[in-house]
Amino acid sequence: MIPYGKQQIDQSDIDAVVEVLKSDFLTQGPMVPRFEQTIARYCGVGDAVAVNSGTSALHIACLALDLGPGDTLWTSPITFVASANCALYCGAKVDFVDIDPATYNMSPEALEEKLKQARESKSLPKVVVPVHMCGQPCNMEAIHALAQEYDFRVIEDACHALGGKYKQEPIGNCRYSDITIFSFHPVKIITTGEGGMAVTNDQTLAERMELLRSHGITRNVTTYGSMGVRESGSKTHPYAHTPIPPYTNTPKHPYIDTPKPAYYYEQIDLGFNYRMTDIQAALGISQMKRLDQFVARRSQLAARYDELLSDLPVTTPWQHPNGSSAWHLYVVRLDLEKMNLTRRQVFEYLRKKGIGINVHYIPVHTHPYYQAMGFEWGMFPESEKYYQEAITLPLFPAMTEKEQDRVVDALKRILPTEHTEGH
Ligand SMILES: *Cc1c(COP(=O)(O)O)cnc(C)c1O
């Protein structure tokens, strides 16, 4: 079976991991900050916080932006469920903005329309999460302008987009957002096994996320006693659903007024164990050396698909006129009106032929968990139509042209070509 995606691990990756295994630190050693610097430098962003998954990065990003009960987060229905679940972890509500049928990203027009209505009904979102679907950049300029006008915060879900560019600049520089998050799951652009990262230009947000990834514990004297992770005005902790006790400077702890002994630390918020290991970070640093190579190969294969599929009744991926995709996924839409087939028939035929095609994504609002919250089919028609027609073709850096030809041949065998169409 040719998989839809696959990591690329070479000897240098293996050596980097083995070196950590032989060292003093398996976690919380020198590799995590080094990996954070590597990503921050690549993206041209101020701060980076490594965590154990993209999902964790979304969670602490929401908490750092003070998302909690009574707040709402909006994202796209065409994404992995994690982009929406992060709001629920914080006790906030989720809603969706339909996609643009050409880009498969959140439609800025639909966003503006929904914001106008939300202003009327006093239900504006606190956070909006645009997803760079397949690696193609969202219209961040438009989303940023709306964020200014309607006063919401922006988290870019760039799990598909490390190595991509928007207006000549790396995705992840946070020019148009508060925080950008990445995933290093094996199917993504680079891998650390499991892993994720949140990047930001706001040092306060970075410090909050750093606290939250490790139990809310600080060893930094200047933050002792600060309850520093909540913005003023936020009274409720999303987990406890009870007020945070006011911090008083009463010297309850015997060392409170004296220089602290070496073992001393304080918990100043309720955080988690979302730490990345040094083993993972070493793999990430090693993978970053080949990031541009990976993206170049993906983009080369994507261009070859575009050409080979040109006489089939499929819509090949939109490409941003002033940006470049990291090509995490190569999705085509079947022109079902031109064929006597359903997406399911095409899917099953290709799977039987050993082509590991996939579907990204089942619209989040149609999952039973979300339907139980009141979401229904029909609410986001462009996303639902996309879902009926979309298939993800195999694409990964180590894919050979021969493998790609096999995919195309199988497609040509089941889909009518332009010449046979109508006969
Ligand atoms: C993979 C992915 C995530 C979650 O990342 P994990 O590292 O698997 O937790 C979130 N959003 C999108 C769009 C993704 O593709």
Coordinates of N, CA and C in Angstrom, one line a residue, residues 131-335:
V131 N -7.0 27.8 9.8 CA -6.2 26.6 9.6 C -5.6 26.7 8.2
H132 N -4.3 26.6 8.0 CA -3.7 26.6 6.7 C -3.9 25.2 6.1
M133 N -5.0 24.9 5.6 CA -5.4 23.6 5.1 C -4.5 23.1 4.0
C134 N -4.0 21.9 4.2 CA -3.1 21.3 3.2 C -1.7 21.9 3.2
G135 N -1.6 23.1 3.8 CA -0.3 23.9 3.8 C -0.5 25.2 3.0
Q136 N -1.6 25.4 2.4 CA -1.9 26.6 1.6 C -2.3 27.7 2.6
P137 N -1.5 28.8 2.6 CA -1.8 29.9 3.6 C -3.2 30.5 3.4
C138 N -3.8 30.8 4.6 CA -5.1 31.5 4.7 C -4.8 32.9 4.3
N139 N -5.9 33.6 4.0 CA -5.9 35.1 3.8 C -5.7 35.8 5.1
M140 N -4.5 35.8 5.7 CA -4.2 36.3 7.0 C -4.4 37.8 7.1
E141 N -4.1 38.5 6.0 CA -4.3 39.9 6.1 C -5.7 40.3 6.3
A142 N -6.6 39.6 5.6 CA -8.1 39.9 5.8 C -8.5 39.5 7.2
I143 N -8.0 38.4 7.7 CA -8.4 37.9 9.0 C -7.9 38.8 10.1
H144 N -6.7 39.3 9.9 CA -6.1 40.2 10.8 C -6.9 41.6 10.9
A145 N -7.3 42.0 9.7 CA -8.0 43.3 9.7 C -9.3 43.1 10.5
L146 N -10.0 42.0 10.3 CA -11.2 41.7 11.0 C -11.0 41.6 12.5
A147 N -9.8 41.0 12.9 CA -9.5 40.9 14.3 C -9.4 42.3 14.9
Q148 N -8.8 43.2 14.2 CA -8.7 44.6 14.7 C -10.1 45.2 14.9
E149 N -10.9 45.0 13.9 CA -12.2 45.6 13.9 C -13.2 45.0 14.9
Y150 N -13.1 43.7 15.1 CA -14.0 43.0 16.0 C -13.4 42.6 17.3
D151 N -12.1 42.9 17.5 CA -11.5 42.6 18.7 C -11.5 41.2 19.2
F152 N -10.9 40.3 18.3 CA -10.7 39.0 18.7 C -9.2 38.6 18.6
R153 N -8.7 37.5 19.2 CA -7.4 37.1 19.1 C -7.3 36.0 18.0
V154 N -6.1 35.8 17.4 CA -5.9 34.8 16.4 C -4.8 33.8 16.7
I155 N -5.2 32.5 16.6 CA -4.2 31.5 16.7 C -4.2 30.8 15.3
E156 N -3.1 30.8 14.6 CA -2.9 30.1 13.3 C -2.6 28.7 13.6
D157 N -3.5 27.8 13.1 CA -3.2 26.4 13.1 C -2.4 26.0 11.9
A158 N -1.0 26.0 12.1 CA -0.1 25.8 10.9 C 0.5 24.3 11.0
C159 N -0.3 23.4 11.5 CA 0.1 22.0 11.6 C 0.5 21.5 10.2
H160 N -0.1 22.0 9.1 CA 0.2 21.6 7.8 C 1.2 22.4 7.1
A161 N 1.6 23.5 7.7 CA 2.2 24.6 6.9 C 3.6 25.0 7.3
L162 N 4.3 24.2 8.1 CA 5.7 24.5 8.4 C 6.5 24.5 7.1
G163 N 7.3 25.5 6.8 CA 8.0 25.6 5.6 C 7.3 26.3 4.5
G164 N 6.0 26.7 4.7 CA 5.3 27.4 3.7 C 5.5 28.9 3.9
K165 N 5.1 29.7 2.9 CA 5.3 31.1 2.9 C 3.9 31.8 2.6
Y166 N 3.8 33.0 3.2 CA 2.7 33.9 3.0 C 3.3 35.3 2.7
K167 N 3.0 35.8 1.5 CA 3.6 37.1 1.1 C 5.1 37.2 1.4
Q168 N 5.8 36.1 0.8 CA 7.2 36.1 0.9 C 7.8 35.8 2.2
E169 N 7.0 35.7 3.3 CA 7.5 35.5 4.6 C 7.1 34.1 5.2
P170 N 7.9 33.5 6.0 CA 7.6 32.2 6.5 C 6.3 32.2 7.4
I171 N 5.5 31.2 7.1 CA 4.3 31.0 8.0 C 4.9 30.7 9.4
G172 N 4.3 31.3 10.4 CA 4.8 31.2 11.8 C 5.5 32.4 12.3
N173 N 5.6 33.5 11.4 CA 6.2 34.7 11.9 C 5.2 35.5 12.7
C174 N 4.0 35.1 12.8 CA 2.9 35.8 13.6 C 2.8 37.2 13.3
R175 N 3.0 37.6 12.0 CA 2.8 39.0 11.7 C 1.3 39.3 11.8
Y176 N 0.4 38.4 11.5 CA -1.0 38.6 11.5 C -1.8 37.8 12.6
S177 N -1.0 37.3 13.6 CA -1.7 36.5 14.6 C -1.0 36.7 16.0
D178 N -1.7 36.2 17.0 CA -1.1 36.3 18.3 C -0.1 35.1 18.5
I179 N -0.6 33.9 18.1 CA 0.2 32.7 18.3 C 0.0 31.8 17.0
T180 N 1.1 31.1 16.6 CA 1.0 30.1 15.6 C 1.4 28.8 16.2
I181 N 0.7 27.7 15.9 CA 1.0 26.4 16.4 C 1.4 25.4 15.3
F182 N 2.3 24.5 15.6 CA 2.7 23.4 14.7 C 2.6 22.1 15.3
S183 N 2.5 21.0 14.5 CA 2.5 19.6 15.0 C 3.7 18.9 14.3
F184 N 4.3 18.0 15.0 CA 5.4 17.2 14.5 C 5.0 15.7 14.5
H185 N 3.7 15.4 14.3 CA 3.3 14.0 14.1 C 3.9 13.5 12.9
P186 N 4.2 12.2 12.8 CA 4.9 11.6 11.6 C 4.4 11.9 10.3
V187 N 3.1 12.2 10.1 CA 2.6 12.5 8.7 C 2.9 14.0 8.4
K188 N 3.2 14.8 9.4 CA 3.4 16.2 9.1 C 4.7 16.5 8.4
I189 N 5.0 17.8 8.2 CA 6.2 18.2 7.4 C 7.5 17.7 8.0
I190 N 7.7 17.9 9.2 CA 8.8 17.3 9.9 C 8.3 16.6 11.1
T191 N 9.0 15.6 11.7 CA 8.5 14.9 12.8 C 9.4 14.8 14.0
T192 N 8.8 14.7 15.2 CA 9.5 14.3 16.4 C 8.9 13.1 17.1
G193 N 8.2 12.3 16.3 CA 7.4 11.2 16.8 C 6.0 11.7 17.1
E194 N 5.9 12.2 18.3 CA 4.8 13.1 18.7 C 5.4 14.4 19.1
G195 N 4.8 15.6 18.9 CA 5.4 16.8 19.3 C 4.6 18.0 18.7
G196 N 4.8 19.1 19.3 CA 4.2 20.4 18.8 C 5.0 21.6 19.3
M197 N 4.6 22.7 18.8 CA 5.2 24.0 19.2 C 4.2 25.1 19.0
A198 N 4.3 26.1 20.0 CA 3.6 27.3 19.8 C 4.6 28.4 19.7
V199 N 4.4 29.3 18.7 CA 5.3 30.4 18.6 C 4.6 31.7 18.6
T200 N 5.2 32.8 19.1 CA 4.6 34.1 19.3 C 5.6 35.2 19.4
N201 N 5.2 36.4 19.1 CA 6.1 37.6 19.3 C 5.8 38.3 20.6
D202 N 4.8 37.8 21.3 CA 4.4 38.4 22.6 C 5.1 37.6 23.8
Q203 N 6.1 38.2 24.4 CA 6.8 37.5 25.4 C 6.0 37.1 26.6
T204 N 5.0 37.9 26.9 CA 4.1 37.5 28.0 C 3.3 36.2 27.7
L205 N 2.8 36.1 26.5 CA 2.1 34.9 26.1 C 3.1 33.7 26.1
A206 N 4.3 33.9 25.7 CA 5.3 32.8 25.7 C 5.6 32.3 27.1
E207 N 5.7 33.3 28.0 CA 5.9 32.9 29.4 C 4.7 32.2 30.0
R208 N 3.5 32.6 29.7 CA 2.3 31.9 30.2 C 2.3 30.4 29.6
M209 N 2.6 30.3 28.4 CA 2.6 29.0 27.8 C 3.7 28.1 28.3
E210 N 4.8 28.6 28.6 CA 5.9 27.9 29.3 C 5.5 27.3 30.6
L211 N 4.8 28.2 31.4 CA 4.3 27.8 32.7 C 3.3 26.6 32.5
L212 N 2.4 26.8 31.6 CA 1.3 25.9 31.4 C 1.7 24.5 31.0
R213 N 2.8 24.5 30.2 CA 3.3 23.2 29.7 C 3.9 22.3 30.8
S214 N 4.2 23.0 32.0 CA 4.8 22.2 33.1 C 4.2 22.6 34.4
H215 N 2.9 22.2 34.6 CA 2.2 22.2 35.9 C 1.9 23.6 36.4
G216 N 2.3 24.7 35.7 CA 2.1 26.0 36.2 C 3.1 26.3 37.3
I217 N 4.3 25.6 37.2 CA 5.3 25.7 38.2 C 6.4 26.7 37.7
T218 N 6.8 27.6 38.6 CA 7.9 28.5 38.2 C 9.1 28.3 39.2
R219 N 10.3 28.5 38.7 CA 11.5 28.6 39.6 C 12.1 30.0 39.4
N220 N 11.3 30.8 38.8 CA 11.8 32.2 38.6 C 11.4 33.1 39.7
V221 N 12.3 33.6 40.5 CA 12.0 34.4 41.7 C 11.1 35.6 41.3
T222 N 11.3 36.2 40.1 CA 10.5 37.4 39.8 C 9.0 37.1 39.6
T223 N 8.7 35.8 39.3 CA 7.3 35.5 39.1 C 6.6 34.9 40.4
Y224 N 7.4 34.7 41.4 CA 6.8 34.1 42.6 C 5.7 34.9 43.1
G225 N 4.6 34.2 43.4 CA 3.5 34.9 44.0 C 2.7 35.8 43.1
S226 N 3.0 35.7 41.8 CA 2.4 36.6 40.8 C 1.0 36.1 40.3
M227 N 0.7 34.9 40.4 CA -0.4 34.3 39.6 C -0.4 34.9 38.2
G228 N 0.8 34.8 37.6 CA 1.1 35.6 36.5 C 0.4 35.2 35.2
V229 N -0.2 34.1 35.1 CA -0.7 33.6 33.8 C -2.0 34.1 33.4
R230 N -2.8 34.6 34.3 CA -4.1 35.1 33.9 C -4.1 36.6 33.6
E231 N -4.8 37.0 32.6 CA -4.9 38.5 32.4 C -5.9 39.0 33.5
S232 N -5.7 40.2 33.9 CA -6.5 40.7 35.0 C -8.0 40.7 34.5
G233 N -8.9 40.5 35.4 CA -10.3 40.5 35.0 C -10.8 39.0 34.8
S234 N -9.9 38.1 34.7 CA -10.3 36.7 34.5 C -10.3 36.1 35.9
K235 N -11.5 35.7 36.3 CA -11.7 35.3 37.7 C -11.9 33.8 37.8
T236 N -12.1 33.1 36.7 CA -12.5 31.7 36.8 C -11.5 30.8 36.2
H237 N -11.1 29.8 36.8 CA -10.2 28.9 36.2 C -11.0 27.8 35.4
P238 N -10.7 27.6 34.2 CA -11.5 26.7 33.3 C -11.6 25.3 33.9
Y239 N -10.7 24.8 34.7 CA -10.8 23.5 35.2 C -11.6 23.4 36.5
A240 N -11.2 24.3 37.4 CA -11.9 24.3 38.7 C -13.3 24.8 38.6
H241 N -13.6 25.7 37.7 CA -14.9 26.3 37.6 C -15.2 27.0 38.9
T242 N -14.2 27.4 39.6 CA -14.4 28.1 40.9 C -13.4 29.3 40.8
P243 N -13.7 30.4 41.6 CA -12.8 31.5 41.6 C -11.4 31.2 42.0
I244 N -10.4 31.8 41.4 CA -9.0 31.6 41.9 C -8.9 32.4 43.2
P245 N -8.4 31.7 44.2 CA -8.3 32.5 45.5 C -7.3 33.7 45.3
P246 N -7.7 34.8 45.9 CA -6.8 36.0 45.7 C -5.5 35.7 46.4
Y247 N -4.4 36.0 45.7 CA -3.1 35.8 46.2 C -2.8 36.9 47.3
T248 N -2.5 36.4 48.4 CA -2.1 37.4 49.5 C -0.7 37.2 49.8
N249 N 0.0 38.2 50.2 CA 1.4 38.1 50.5 C 1.7 37.6 51.9
T250 N 0.7 37.1 52.6 CA 0.9 36.6 53.9 C 2.0 35.5 53.9
P251 N 3.0 35.7 54.7 CA 4.1 34.7 54.7 C 3.8 33.4 55.3
K252 N 2.9 32.6 54.6 CA 2.5 31.3 55.1 C 3.7 30.3 55.0
H253 N 4.4 30.4 53.9 CA 5.5 29.5 53.7 C 6.7 30.0 54.5
P254 N 7.4 29.1 55.2 CA 8.5 29.5 56.1 C 9.6 30.3 55.3
Y255 N 9.7 30.1 54.0 CA 10.8 30.8 53.3 C 10.4 32.0 52.6
I256 N 9.1 32.4 52.7 CA 8.6 33.4 51.8 C 9.4 34.7 51.8
D257 N 10.0 35.1 53.0 CA 10.7 36.3 53.0 C 12.2 36.2 53.0
T258 N 12.6 35.0 52.9 CA 14.1 34.8 52.9 C 14.6 34.4 51.6
P259 N 15.9 34.5 51.3 CA 16.3 33.9 50.0 C 15.9 32.5 49.9
K260 N 15.4 32.0 48.8 CA 14.9 30.7 48.6 C 16.0 29.6 48.5
P261 N 15.7 28.5 49.2 CA 16.7 27.4 49.1 C 16.6 26.9 47.6
A262 N 17.6 26.1 47.3 CA 17.8 25.6 45.9 C 16.6 24.8 45.4
Y263 N 16.0 24.1 46.3 CA 14.9 23.2 45.9 C 13.6 23.9 45.6
Y264 N 13.5 25.2 46.0 CA 12.3 25.9 46.0 C 11.7 26.1 44.7
Y265 N 10.3 25.9 44.6 CA 9.6 26.3 43.4 C 8.2 26.7 43.8
E266 N 7.4 27.3 42.9 CA 6.1 27.6 43.3 C 5.1 27.3 42.1
Q267 N 4.0 26.8 42.5 CA 2.9 26.6 41.5 C 2.0 27.8 41.5
I268 N 2.0 28.5 40.4 CA 1.2 29.8 40.3 C 0.0 29.7 39.4
D269 N -0.1 28.6 38.7 CA -1.4 28.3 37.9 C -1.6 26.8 37.8
L270 N -2.7 26.4 37.3 CA -2.9 25.0 37.1 C -2.5 24.7 35.7
G271 N -1.3 24.0 35.6 CA -0.8 23.6 34.3 C -0.8 22.1 34.1
F272 N 0.0 21.6 33.2 CA -0.1 20.2 32.7 C 1.3 19.7 32.6
N273 N 1.4 18.4 32.3 CA 2.7 17.9 31.8 C 2.6 17.7 30.3
Y274 N 2.9 18.8 29.6 CA 2.9 18.8 28.2 C 4.3 18.9 27.6
R275 N 5.3 18.5 28.4 CA 6.7 18.8 28.0 C 7.1 17.8 26.8
M276 N 8.0 18.4 26.0 CA 8.6 17.6 25.0 C 9.9 17.0 25.6
T277 N 10.3 15.8 25.1 CA 11.6 15.3 25.6 C 12.7 15.7 24.8
D278 N 13.9 15.6 25.4 CA 15.2 15.9 24.6 C 15.3 14.9 23.4
I279 N 14.8 13.7 23.6 CA 14.9 12.7 22.5 C 14.2 13.2 21.3
Q280 N 13.0 13.7 21.6 CA 12.1 14.3 20.5 C 12.7 15.5 19.9
A281 N 13.2 16.4 20.8 CA 13.8 17.7 20.3 C 15.0 17.4 19.4
A282 N 15.8 16.5 19.8 CA 17.0 16.1 19.0 C 16.6 15.7 17.6
L283 N 15.6 14.9 17.5 CA 15.0 14.4 16.2 C 14.5 15.6 15.4
G284 N 13.9 16.5 16.1 CA 13.3 17.7 15.5 C 14.4 18.6 14.9
I285 N 15.5 18.8 15.7 CA 16.6 19.6 15.2 C 17.2 19.0 13.9
S286 N 17.4 17.7 14.0 CA 18.0 17.0 12.8 C 17.0 17.1 11.6
Q287 N 15.7 16.9 11.8 CA 14.8 17.0 10.7 C 14.8 18.4 10.1
M288 N 14.9 19.4 11.0 CA 14.9 20.8 10.5 C 15.9 21.1 9.4
K289 N 17.0 20.4 9.5 CA 18.1 20.6 8.5 C 17.6 20.2 7.1
R290 N 16.6 19.3 7.0 CA 16.1 18.9 5.7 C 14.7 19.5 5.4
L291 N 14.2 20.4 6.2 CA 12.9 20.9 6.0 C 12.7 21.5 4.6
D292 N 13.6 22.4 4.2 CA 13.4 23.0 2.8 C 13.5 21.9 1.7
Q293 N 14.3 20.9 1.9 CA 14.4 19.8 1.0 C 13.1 19.1 0.9
F294 N 12.5 18.8 2.1 CA 11.2 18.1 2.1 C 10.1 18.8 1.4
V295 N 10.1 20.2 1.7 CA 9.0 21.0 1.1 C 9.2 21.1 -0.5
A296 N 10.5 21.2 -0.9 CA 10.8 21.3 -2.3 C 10.4 20.0 -3.0
R297 N 10.6 18.9 -2.4 CA 10.3 17.6 -3.0 C 8.7 17.5 -3.1
R298 N 8.1 17.8 -2.0 CA 6.6 17.8 -2.0 C 6.0 18.7 -3.1
S299 N 6.6 19.8 -3.2 CA 6.1 20.8 -4.2 C 6.3 20.3 -5.6
Q300 N 7.5 19.6 -5.8 CA 7.8 19.1 -7.1 C 6.8 18.0 -7.5
L301 N 6.5 17.1 -6.5 CA 5.5 16.0 -6.8 C 4.1 16.6 -7.0
A302 N 3.8 17.7 -6.3 CA 2.5 18.3 -6.4 C 2.3 18.8 -7.8
A303 N 3.4 19.5 -8.3 CA 3.3 20.1 -9.7 C 3.2 19.0 -10.7
R304 N 3.8 17.8 -10.4 CA 3.8 16.7 -11.4 C 2.3 16.1 -11.4
Y305 N 1.7 16.0 -10.2 CA 0.3 15.6 -10.1 C -0.6 16.5 -10.9
D306 N -0.4 17.8 -10.7 CA -1.2 18.8 -11.5 C -1.2 18.5 -12.9
E307 N 0.0 18.2 -13.5 CA 0.1 18.0 -14.9 C -0.5 16.7 -15.3
L308 N -0.2 15.6 -14.5 CA -0.7 14.3 -14.9 C -2.2 14.1 -14.8
L309 N -2.8 15.0 -13.9 CA -4.2 14.8 -13.7 C -5.0 15.8 -14.6
S310 N -4.3 16.6 -15.5 CA -5.0 17.7 -16.1 C -6.2 17.3 -17.0
D311 N -6.2 16.0 -17.5 CA -7.3 15.7 -18.4 C -8.3 14.8 -17.7
L312 N -8.3 14.8 -16.3 CA -9.3 14.1 -15.5 C -10.3 15.0 -14.9
P313 N -11.5 14.6 -14.7 CA -12.6 15.5 -14.1 C -12.4 15.7 -12.6
V314 N -11.2 16.3 -12.3 CA -10.9 16.6 -10.9 C -10.5 18.0 -10.8
T315 N -10.7 18.7 -9.7 CA -10.1 20.0 -9.4 C -8.8 19.8 -8.6
T316 N -7.7 20.2 -9.2 CA -6.4 20.1 -8.5 C -6.3 21.3 -7.6
P317 N -5.4 21.2 -6.6 CA -5.4 22.2 -5.5 C -5.2 23.7 -6.0
W318 N -5.9 24.6 -5.4 CA -5.7 26.0 -5.5 C -4.3 26.4 -5.0
Q319 N -3.7 27.3 -5.6 CA -2.4 27.8 -5.1 C -2.5 29.3 -4.8
H320 N -2.0 29.7 -3.7 CA -2.1 31.1 -3.2 C -1.2 31.9 -4.2
P321 N -1.8 33.0 -4.8 CA -1.0 33.7 -5.8 C 0.2 34.4 -5.1
N322 N 0.2 34.7 -3.8 CA 1.3 35.4 -3.2 C 1.8 34.6 -2.0
G323 N 1.9 33.3 -2.1 CA 2.3 32.5 -1.0 C 2.8 31.2 -1.6
S324 N 3.3 30.3 -0.7 CA 3.6 29.0 -1.2 C 3.3 28.0 -0.1
S325 N 2.7 26.9 -0.6 CA 2.3 25.8 0.3 C 3.4 25.0 0.8
A326 N 3.3 24.4 2.0 CA 4.2 23.4 2.4 C 3.8 22.0 1.9
W327 N 2.7 22.0 1.2 CA 2.2 20.7 0.6 C 2.1 19.5 1.6
H328 N 1.5 19.8 2.7 CA 1.3 18.6 3.6 C 0.3 17.6 3.0
L329 N -0.7 18.1 2.3 CA -1.7 17.2 1.6 C -1.9 17.7 0.2
Y330 N -2.1 16.7 -0.7 CA -2.5 16.9 -2.0 C -4.0 16.4 -2.2
V331 N -4.9 17.4 -2.1 CA -6.3 17.0 -2.1 C -6.9 17.4 -3.5
V332 N -7.6 16.4 -4.1 CA -8.4 16.8 -5.3 C -9.9 16.6 -5.1
R333 N -10.6 17.5 -5.8 CA -12.1 17.3 -5.7 C -12.6 16.7 -6.9
L334 N -13.4 15.6 -6.7 CA -13.9 14.9 -7.9 C -15.1 15.7 -8.4
D335 N -15.1 15.8 -9.8 CA -16.3 16.4 -10.4 C -17.4 15.4 -10.6

